[in-house]
Amino acid sequence: MISAIVYGRNDNYSYALDRRTALGLNQLALQLEQGRDEIIFVDYNSDNDVPTHPEALADTLTSKAVELIRVIRVRPDIHASLTTPGPPVREAVCRNVALRRVKQSSEWVLSTNPDCLLISRSCKTLGVLAQNLADGYYGLPRFELPRVIWEQLPRVDPVSAAKQVLSFADAFALAETVRHYLPEIGYDAPGDFQLAKTEVLGDICGFDEAMSWGWHVDSNINARLAMIYGQLTDFNEASGGDLSLFHTEHSRRISPKHASGRAEDSEQKFVKQIDQTVPEHQAKDWGFPGETFEEFPLAMPPAKRVIHDLVRSSERPEPVSYTYGPETFGALPNAPDEHIAAFLIDQFAFEAPGTKVACIGELESENDRILDWIRSAELPIALIDKGNPNEILAKADVVCLLAPTTSNEARAPAYEKAFCDLIDEEIKRISAGLPVRRVVSVNTPHSPFEAPFLDFFDCAMTPVASRVRFGEIKKDLLSPRVLTELFEAGPAGQWTSGGLTNIPGEEGYFAMVRQGLVPGSWRLDYTVGVGFAAQGKVVLDIAIDGDGMESARIGTLVPGRRSGSVHFSSGVDGVFGGKFECRIWVNGKANAVLREVTLSRCS
């Protein structure tokens, strides 16, 4: 039995990753026997809220490939636990996680990459040929397949794709063998086809996880295997096969691993000077032996099972219809529970098992029914919506912020308090160096609750029909903010080549800006240019919710720049209500131009 191990991440690495991976996995599946062999795909460090890479492209895989693939998901927290610097995907860790978890009946391991096309001219498959192999370790030369060729291959028809590749290879002499200067390594880029006994790879404790940059991981394992077997053997020479290995060349887009000046693991240390088969530092703990990773057959991933189960329980409600405009602002018709639940399930379907989702805000009956739908979905998450709100927030991994389903009321106290508590908690996390959390806000689009969310959270502008906004708190909320470019011209202002200035003879505000502010103490530093004006007056004032709070008079008798500071405090009204405003007023006899305004939080 053969266990083919591959790895990847749902990040479109380098160029057209989905296409390259589908082409490679479909060809690999042709070389293996369903029901006996397996493909283990280690999905490493994909973001928690997206599907694994195999799930994302499953519709472009053949049914045989889907049946052969087992997915093992390695979450970002595992990657974050690694202490050595390196790229977002660690090859040695990925391969070892797979190697630790092959089926007990596995006899051979093929370590390869998902963007390689393994093709046989005679249709003698790897699975058949390997049955007659003697103990040893085997390799194949890698042939490069130009982008212009692999881009037009049919992903879902691997037989036709293989014929086309062989035709192009003959026409353009693509079967160019590049050997490695060290015979124990065999060929250049040996990691695209490395076949060895499962037991032996386990005995030498897999791939060396001290190699964090990915270069020479494959050469290192070959050098260690050479201490047992002497040197690498060509697979075709040993088996009588005619397999060709084609790599979908993808350097058109420069990836970090293939950039000039890239970081590499030391070839001298990890290849040329190898003197033992087992890396001492990982003799016991290679491949995270004590970790229980999420694992599932690609034929039935968890998210697919969840959504299909919910479809069967739906009562098929009527969809709502409305005009997206001023008349429906804050008054969208209530969507069916199933509708909102579908978009919430979309937010949580790929979370890690045990993820704690805090539900805060307006927990009235309509929202409670939606939460009932989420509970019935058998998602891997745990909803927390009962108890002290601060305690709920403190132990949450993700936050679900529930706004009122209708917003006819001028204010929503429970929601506003929950919103401010959430901001306060996230600021504490930033100050403590902890990662910020994803926040999903329900009933937010096209409502009075949308503007505050956009002020404080970096988020996608999701369609209004989703009834959801989601994102993470802005990490620069506590950093000084230069507001200069955010000012707008007031009734007495105009934009000129020299900047934002007042209109001569006009009295009123010539510059103003509005911002949502975190509660606390603030300092505003300003610089305004003024010209000579014996009776001119320039006043900078700060207000929250339209009420003047602090102001500074700027002298105009002597031309030049005037700088100063204004201190003020902001509370809940700096988040909701009228927000913070900074305005610069002229009396119609002054000449003034805005130079710079910076806002800093004092506490």
XYZ file of C-alpha atoms in Angstrom, residues 161-533:
373
model
C -4.343 16.045 -19.866
C -1.687 13.310 -19.664
C -1.837 12.680 -23.416
C -1.457 16.379 -24.130
C 1.497 16.703 -21.762
C 3.327 13.793 -23.368
C 2.665 15.234 -26.820
C 4.039 18.618 -25.821
C 6.976 16.978 -24.066
C 7.937 15.161 -27.269
C 7.466 18.242 -29.437
C 9.522 20.547 -27.209
C 12.048 18.054 -25.753
C 10.819 18.774 -22.236
C 12.145 15.527 -20.711
C 15.405 17.196 -19.739
C 17.073 15.286 -16.926
C 18.915 17.394 -14.348
C 20.996 15.331 -11.922
C 22.246 16.511 -8.546
C 26.019 16.655 -8.161
C 25.708 14.495 -5.041
C 24.736 10.916 -6.068
C 22.893 10.292 -2.777
C 20.508 13.130 -3.644
C 19.946 11.837 -7.179
C 18.209 14.628 -9.060
C 17.702 18.338 -8.829
C 14.527 19.184 -6.882
C 14.304 15.634 -5.468
C 11.310 16.415 -3.233
C 8.745 16.022 -6.012
C 9.230 12.231 -6.038
C 10.703 10.506 -3.008
C 9.580 6.921 -2.436
C 10.726 4.989 0.612
C 9.505 2.373 3.051
C 7.059 3.719 5.614
C 8.764 1.846 8.427
C 12.210 3.182 7.564
C 11.022 6.784 7.366
C 9.479 6.325 10.803
C 12.669 4.788 12.163
C 14.700 7.838 11.163
C 12.052 10.153 12.676
C 10.852 11.645 9.430
C 11.899 14.984 8.009
C 14.153 17.350 9.935
C 11.915 19.979 11.532
C 14.911 22.177 12.355
C 14.828 23.150 8.678
C 12.320 25.962 8.820
C 12.865 27.661 5.446
C 12.000 24.684 3.245
C 15.134 24.581 1.148
C 17.020 21.246 1.195
C 14.414 19.441 3.328
C 14.189 16.871 0.524
C 17.977 16.601 0.110
C 18.368 16.155 3.851
C 16.066 13.120 3.961
C 17.853 11.592 0.964
C 21.244 12.165 2.584
C 20.050 10.393 5.725
C 18.505 7.526 3.751
C 21.805 7.177 1.878
C 23.467 6.248 5.182
C 21.243 3.152 5.129
C 21.044 2.313 1.413
C 24.155 3.853 -0.158
C 22.593 6.038 -2.805
C 19.300 6.835 -4.484
C 17.911 4.469 -7.142
C 15.995 5.619 -10.199
C 12.441 4.345 -9.842
C 11.992 3.468 -13.526
C 15.265 1.577 -13.723
C 14.332 -0.498 -10.682
C 10.686 -1.147 -11.553
C 10.722 -1.351 -15.342
C 8.222 1.496 -15.458
C 8.086 4.587 -17.616
C 6.782 7.247 -15.240
C 7.501 10.880 -16.028
C 7.280 13.645 -13.467
C 6.286 17.070 -14.775
C 6.333 20.180 -12.618
C 3.937 23.031 -13.360
C 6.546 25.784 -13.529
C 5.183 28.868 -11.735
C 7.982 31.364 -11.251
C 6.246 34.055 -13.327
C 5.052 35.452 -10.009
C 7.939 35.741 -7.571
C 7.163 33.887 -4.360
C 9.295 34.317 -1.223
C 10.715 30.813 -1.530
C 11.860 31.400 -5.097
C 13.005 35.004 -4.871
C 16.618 36.031 -5.296
C 18.144 36.700 -1.907
C 15.776 34.235 -0.240
C 16.491 32.713 3.148
C 17.612 29.073 2.991
C 18.490 26.299 5.383
C 22.192 25.527 5.314
C 23.067 22.900 2.701
C 26.447 22.488 4.358
C 24.899 21.678 7.749
C 21.828 19.707 6.701
C 23.091 17.838 3.628
C 26.873 17.654 3.263
C 27.756 17.218 6.926
C 25.012 14.761 7.912
C 26.507 12.047 10.128
C 23.449 10.368 11.661
C 20.111 9.148 10.391
C 18.031 10.508 13.286
C 18.016 14.243 14.133
C 18.706 14.245 17.875
C 16.462 17.227 18.587
C 13.327 15.431 17.365
C 13.908 11.811 18.268
C 10.649 11.686 20.248
C 8.369 14.545 19.274
C 8.493 14.790 15.496
C 5.176 15.315 13.718
C 3.303 16.494 16.853
C 2.614 12.974 18.154
C 0.376 14.124 21.015
C -1.770 16.459 18.946
C -5.208 15.407 17.716
C -5.662 17.206 14.422
C -8.935 17.584 12.579
C -9.078 14.881 9.951
C -11.769 14.066 7.427
C -12.263 12.379 4.065
C -12.527 14.953 1.303
C -15.640 13.161 0.093
C -17.528 14.420 3.178
C -15.988 17.548 4.752
C -17.662 18.901 7.906
C -19.020 22.124 6.350
C -20.711 20.242 3.551
C -22.419 17.931 6.031
C -23.626 20.856 8.163
C -25.217 22.868 5.379
C -26.926 19.850 3.830
C -28.405 18.874 7.187
C -29.821 22.379 7.633
C -31.338 22.406 4.158
C -33.335 19.328 5.097
C -34.711 21.012 8.226
C -35.675 24.319 6.581
C -39.350 25.207 6.253
C -38.681 26.986 2.929
C -39.633 30.524 3.993
C -40.511 33.267 1.521
C -37.645 35.673 0.787
C -38.210 39.373 1.508
C -38.015 42.206 -1.020
C -37.134 45.857 -0.455
C -35.556 48.940 -1.999
C -31.999 49.649 -0.929
C -32.163 53.389 -0.335
C -32.708 56.170 2.213
C -36.292 55.137 2.926
C -35.188 51.714 4.220
C -32.209 52.935 6.261
C -32.637 51.424 9.703
C -35.881 49.801 8.655
C -35.025 46.767 6.539
C -37.740 44.108 6.671
C -36.863 41.207 8.928
C -35.276 38.401 6.963
C -36.320 34.812 7.713
C -34.311 33.160 10.452
C -32.956 30.649 7.951
C -31.636 33.471 5.760
C -29.574 35.131 8.487
C -28.553 31.752 9.913
C -27.074 30.767 6.533
C -24.777 33.794 6.523
C -23.831 33.232 10.165
C -23.073 29.573 9.506
C -20.840 30.785 6.688
C -18.876 32.730 9.315
C -18.389 29.780 11.668
C -18.380 26.662 9.466
C -14.594 26.341 9.296
C -13.669 27.263 12.852
C -11.579 24.902 14.939
C -13.491 22.460 17.152
C -14.257 23.986 20.514
C -14.051 27.581 19.299
C -15.928 29.734 21.831
C -18.226 32.311 20.233
C -19.482 35.013 22.603
C -22.929 36.366 21.699
C -23.486 39.866 23.083
C -25.768 42.813 22.400
C -29.518 42.662 21.824
C -30.589 39.129 22.678
C -34.292 39.627 22.033
C -36.535 36.887 20.632
C -35.720 37.374 16.947
C -31.978 37.082 17.533
C -32.520 34.206 19.948
C -34.275 32.202 17.223
C -31.317 32.793 14.927
C -28.973 31.502 17.623
C -31.185 28.420 17.930
C -30.500 27.759 14.247
C -26.770 28.033 14.838
C -27.008 25.607 17.749
C -28.905 23.103 15.623
C -26.229 23.218 12.906
C -23.815 21.002 14.848
C -20.969 23.364 14.095
C -17.627 22.833 15.867
C -18.196 26.007 17.908
C -19.582 26.577 21.404
C -22.014 29.494 21.707
C -21.746 31.505 24.923
C -24.707 33.840 25.428
C -25.535 33.474 29.106
C -23.852 35.024 32.116
C -21.827 38.125 32.870
C -21.047 39.953 29.585
C -17.495 40.817 30.638
C -16.773 37.197 31.587
C -18.257 36.048 28.300
C -16.027 38.435 26.366
C -12.913 37.484 28.313
C -13.066 33.800 27.351
C -14.304 34.164 23.756
C -12.297 33.229 20.664
C -14.756 34.939 18.295
C -17.403 37.558 19.101
C -20.894 37.673 17.616
C -22.349 41.156 18.116
C -26.131 41.236 17.790
C -27.754 44.530 16.870
C -31.551 44.969 17.121
C -33.414 43.447 14.193
C -35.123 46.813 13.675
C -33.639 50.157 14.559
C -36.578 52.537 14.798
C -35.440 53.573 18.261
C -32.986 56.461 18.365
C -30.581 54.483 20.568
C -30.117 50.867 21.642
C -28.561 50.928 25.151
C -27.840 47.199 25.496
C -26.150 47.064 22.084
C -24.197 50.277 22.684
C -22.881 49.035 26.034
C -21.894 45.678 24.526
C -20.177 47.481 21.637
C -18.167 49.740 23.965
C -17.275 46.828 26.270
C -16.035 44.907 23.237
C -13.855 47.788 22.073
C -12.441 48.129 25.579
C -11.603 44.410 25.737
C -9.934 44.458 22.330
C -7.857 47.493 23.262
C -6.695 45.635 26.380
C -5.682 42.706 24.162
C -3.713 45.009 21.857
C -1.971 46.598 24.848
C -1.123 43.142 26.240
C 0.287 41.946 22.914
C -2.506 39.405 22.430
C -4.033 38.714 18.995
C -7.253 40.564 18.252
C -10.396 38.526 17.612
C -12.752 38.286 14.682
C -16.031 40.080 15.307
C -19.220 39.219 13.432
C -21.882 41.924 13.680
C -25.463 40.924 12.825
C -28.214 43.284 11.570
C -25.566 45.917 10.880
C -25.665 46.799 7.139
C -27.811 49.794 6.168
C -28.559 50.697 9.774
C -27.450 53.269 12.389
C -25.148 50.560 13.782
C -23.096 50.365 10.584
C -21.168 53.650 10.835
C -19.765 52.922 14.330
C -18.716 49.446 13.199
C -16.872 50.893 10.198
C -15.223 53.511 12.442
C -13.667 50.949 14.764
C -13.302 47.756 12.736
C -11.421 46.860 9.571
C -14.020 44.909 7.658
C -15.253 43.808 4.266
C -18.186 45.702 2.774
C -20.430 42.677 2.610
C -23.692 42.822 0.610
C -26.650 44.297 2.467
C -28.603 41.059 1.937
C -26.147 39.195 4.177
C -27.276 41.328 7.185
C -23.712 40.832 8.481
C -20.473 42.783 8.785
C -17.325 41.086 10.054
C -13.753 42.091 10.748
C -11.145 42.875 13.387
C -10.691 45.971 15.512
C -8.437 48.597 13.952
C -5.047 48.086 15.542
C -4.140 51.757 15.301
C -7.018 53.021 17.453
C -4.565 54.031 20.168
C -1.912 55.362 17.807
C -1.662 59.059 16.965
C -3.805 59.806 13.927
C -3.057 62.460 11.361
C -6.481 63.861 10.491
C -5.329 66.494 8.005
C -6.360 64.638 4.856
C -9.724 63.684 6.394
C -10.952 67.259 6.798
C -13.740 68.448 4.551
C -14.417 71.996 3.384
C -17.145 73.693 5.433
C -19.570 76.405 4.262
C -16.776 78.985 4.430
C -14.048 76.736 3.034
C -12.524 75.748 -0.281
C -9.801 73.512 -1.621
C -7.014 75.317 -3.444
C -3.579 74.364 -4.685
C -2.274 75.479 -1.305
C -4.638 73.231 0.654
C -7.899 73.697 2.544
C -8.446 77.424 3.167
C -11.255 79.834 3.931
C -13.223 81.722 1.282
C -12.337 85.445 1.600
C -15.179 87.404 3.160
C -17.175 84.342 4.238
C -17.908 83.751 7.909
C -18.323 80.223 9.311
C -16.521 76.915 9.486
C -14.004 76.436 6.695
C -12.674 73.029 7.815
C -14.298 70.155 9.708
C -13.828 66.466 10.391
C -15.950 63.858 12.173
C -14.575 60.679 13.739
C -15.671 57.911 16.047
C -13.511 57.891 19.167
C -12.735 55.325 21.808
C -13.785 56.607 25.253
C -10.925 58.217 27.139
C -8.738 61.328 27.347
C -7.415 62.818 24.108
C -5.091 65.537 22.874
C -5.434 67.304 19.549
C -2.327 69.022 18.136
C -2.889 71.544 15.373
C -0.969 73.773 12.996
C -2.831 76.457 11.071
C -1.317 79.046 8.722
C -2.675 82.595 9.042
C -2.216 85.810 7.130
C -2.263 89.400 8.410
C -5.765 90.413 9.572
